[in-house]
């Protein structure tokens, strides 16, 4: 008995990419192009921050004569640290406030039955459809009437609680099984303790996402802080960096150095919290 | 430990009554099992006892105290949920200790209680693990441990074994029963599994449609069911119900008869000599289920499928004709209209 003849081996069959389907190649190509488009400005930012003012328009990615002098200059400038700390304070307080109030309201709307619950939720949700530009004038008038202009509170108050955060947290809390909350009620916790000690740890992915979005949004906020502040000592980092663009010239190397330094906290926040986003622990206490 | 009394207990959602004024007295230290089909109101009743559902009418007393308006934590009861509901972000130790959250005792005393509960439930080596690293049975033990440490006046179990596989369920049944014998605490246990009810209960409460149909000792319910529903619900396989009548020639099957005849499959002996049987049924075999020590024989008789029992080694062939006989005293009779029991023949 003879064995059937073997099919001819296609060329390059042993190479690792030989079995990749064309669809995947297109996907990877598009992702690669997208990645390059997103990373290139960042690379130019770091590259420019290592150049002298004379080399700014030399578009080589790796500077011919890199220097850290711009960093020394920016860090030695007391104003930069002040703006940095202002941004840090505002972004941190607003983020913590959102984590607290958005999740408290989201939990209440998700887990308690009361008259008008749906109406309140729709009212909160409808504010998402109003553009910020329309809100700035009422915010400004309110700040002026209450004496909040040119103050930290004036910068922070519009973002202390957001409709988006409330919506996000409500959706996540709806996924928390009621058995956990009822078990806690029987264990003797009051409603605030149930929210804080039982429900909140179960939605850490949502809290992490909300923290990242809120921190980044406030760290990079420009429009409202520009309108509400007039004193340079209250400037946030994005506002402060514009002062490197003076009438006669724009100090691109300084702006890019400041921007490069400004990315550090956002990177830290993202790296610190991203693992909580992917860690879903909620179902581990239920049936196996 | 405490006695639990339900007096004219009603639960309504809007205008719909779910529980229709039930009365029940659960004695101190008694193991009572609520059993019934889905939607019969057993879990709702348990949740009202726990304080997780508001009472629409009537009274609940625990240890002689009216608890209708008390929060769950004030009732000194512990509850084990169907889904275990152990907190996934806490270790086994923290979960068990959480049962003592409101207890005014020293840290040492709490640790001692936790260690004792873990020892009892065989969880000592898992105390520092998270629930995600435990099996289903271990998670259920943690849930029981959290209930145990409080020394509550009553344990409430809401279908605690329904998520476990058959082997583990049988093991946990024994463990819960042993726990009750050791602690002597009142237990109210909800299940839709009549085997759990029969094997564990001091007293079974059969519910349907928000009513208590019958309450009694397991064998009392098995031997003296008050109606067709209870008769079919208690016992496995379910009791055969055949329409029939009683005439001069004794009891016979008759599709137009005024009786419903209840026949336990274990009593209906296939191809075996039965002296002076009260009823005889014949027909072709449709399905055979060998169980080892006995064989369940499904055959066509009286216009329907009836289940009888043959000895383990004598399974009749599918399609063959069999005759099954019921010994005198083992035929349950019910009124065909009201389905209420008319006694045994």
Coordinates of N, CA and C in Angstrom, one line a residue, chain B residues 245-247 249-253 259 261-264 267-269 274-281 324-333 343-345:
Chain B
X245 N -62.4 5.9 39.5 CA -63.7 5.9 40.2 C -63.8 4.7 41.1
X246 N -64.7 4.8 42.1 CA -64.9 3.7 43.0 C -66.2 3.1 42.7
X247 N -66.3 1.8 42.4 CA -67.6 1.2 42.1 C -67.7 -0.1 42.9
X249 N -67.1 -3.0 41.9 CA -65.9 -3.9 41.6 C -64.6 -3.3 42.1
X250 N -64.7 -2.3 43.0 CA -63.5 -1.7 43.6 C -63.1 -0.5 42.9
X251 N -61.8 -0.1 43.0 CA -61.3 1.2 42.4 C -60.7 0.8 41.1
X252 N -61.1 1.6 40.1 CA -60.6 1.3 38.7 C -60.2 2.7 38.1
X253 N -59.3 2.6 37.2 CA -58.9 3.9 36.4 C -60.0 4.2 35.4
X259 N -62.7 10.7 40.8 CA -61.6 10.6 41.8 C -60.2 10.9 41.0
X261 N -56.6 9.4 41.5 CA -55.9 8.4 42.2 C -54.4 8.7 42.3
X262 N -53.9 8.7 43.5 CA -52.4 9.0 43.6 C -51.6 7.7 43.9
X263 N -50.6 7.5 43.1 CA -49.9 6.3 43.2 C -48.4 6.6 43.3
X264 N -47.7 6.3 44.4 CA -46.3 6.6 44.5 C -45.6 5.5 43.6
X267 N -44.5 2.4 45.2 CA -45.5 1.5 45.7 C -46.0 0.6 44.5
X268 N -45.9 1.1 43.3 CA -46.4 0.4 42.1 C -45.4 -0.6 41.6
X269 N -45.7 -1.9 42.0 CA -44.7 -2.9 41.7 C -44.9 -3.6 40.4
X274 N -48.4 -9.4 43.9 CA -48.9 -8.6 45.0 C -50.2 -9.2 45.4
X275 N -50.3 -9.7 46.6 CA -51.6 -10.3 47.1 C -52.7 -9.3 47.3
X276 N -53.8 -9.5 46.8 CA -55.0 -8.6 46.9 C -54.6 -7.2 46.6
X277 N -54.2 -6.8 45.4 CA -53.9 -5.4 45.1 C -55.1 -4.6 45.1
X278 N -54.9 -3.3 45.4 CA -56.0 -2.3 45.4 C -56.3 -1.8 44.0
X279 N -55.2 -1.9 43.2 CA -55.3 -1.4 41.8 C -54.3 -2.1 40.9
X280 N -54.7 -2.4 39.7 CA -53.7 -3.1 38.8 C -53.7 -2.3 37.5
X281 N -52.6 -2.0 36.9 CA -52.4 -1.3 35.7 C -51.6 -2.1 34.7
X324 N -48.6 -3.9 36.5 CA -48.1 -3.4 37.8 C -49.2 -3.4 38.8
X325 N -48.9 -3.7 40.0 CA -50.0 -3.8 41.1 C -49.6 -3.0 42.3
X326 N -50.7 -2.4 42.9 CA -50.5 -1.5 44.1 C -51.0 -2.2 45.3
X327 N -50.2 -2.4 46.3 CA -50.7 -3.1 47.5 C -51.8 -2.3 48.2
X328 N -52.7 -3.0 48.9 CA -53.8 -2.3 49.6 C -53.3 -1.4 50.6
X329 N -53.9 -0.2 50.8 CA -53.4 0.8 51.8 C -52.5 1.8 51.2
X330 N -52.0 1.6 49.9 CA -51.0 2.5 49.3 C -51.6 3.4 48.2
X331 N -52.9 3.4 48.1 CA -53.6 4.2 47.1 C -54.1 5.5 47.7
X332 N -53.6 6.6 47.2 CA -54.1 7.9 47.7 C -55.3 8.4 46.8
X333 N -56.3 8.8 47.5 CA -57.5 9.2 46.7 C -57.8 10.7 46.9
X343 N -58.3 10.5 51.6 CA -57.7 9.4 52.4 C -57.1 8.3 51.5
X344 N -56.5 7.3 52.2 CA -55.8 6.2 51.5 C -56.7 5.0 51.5
X345 N -56.6 4.2 50.4 CA -57.3 3.0 50.3 C -56.3 1.8 50.2

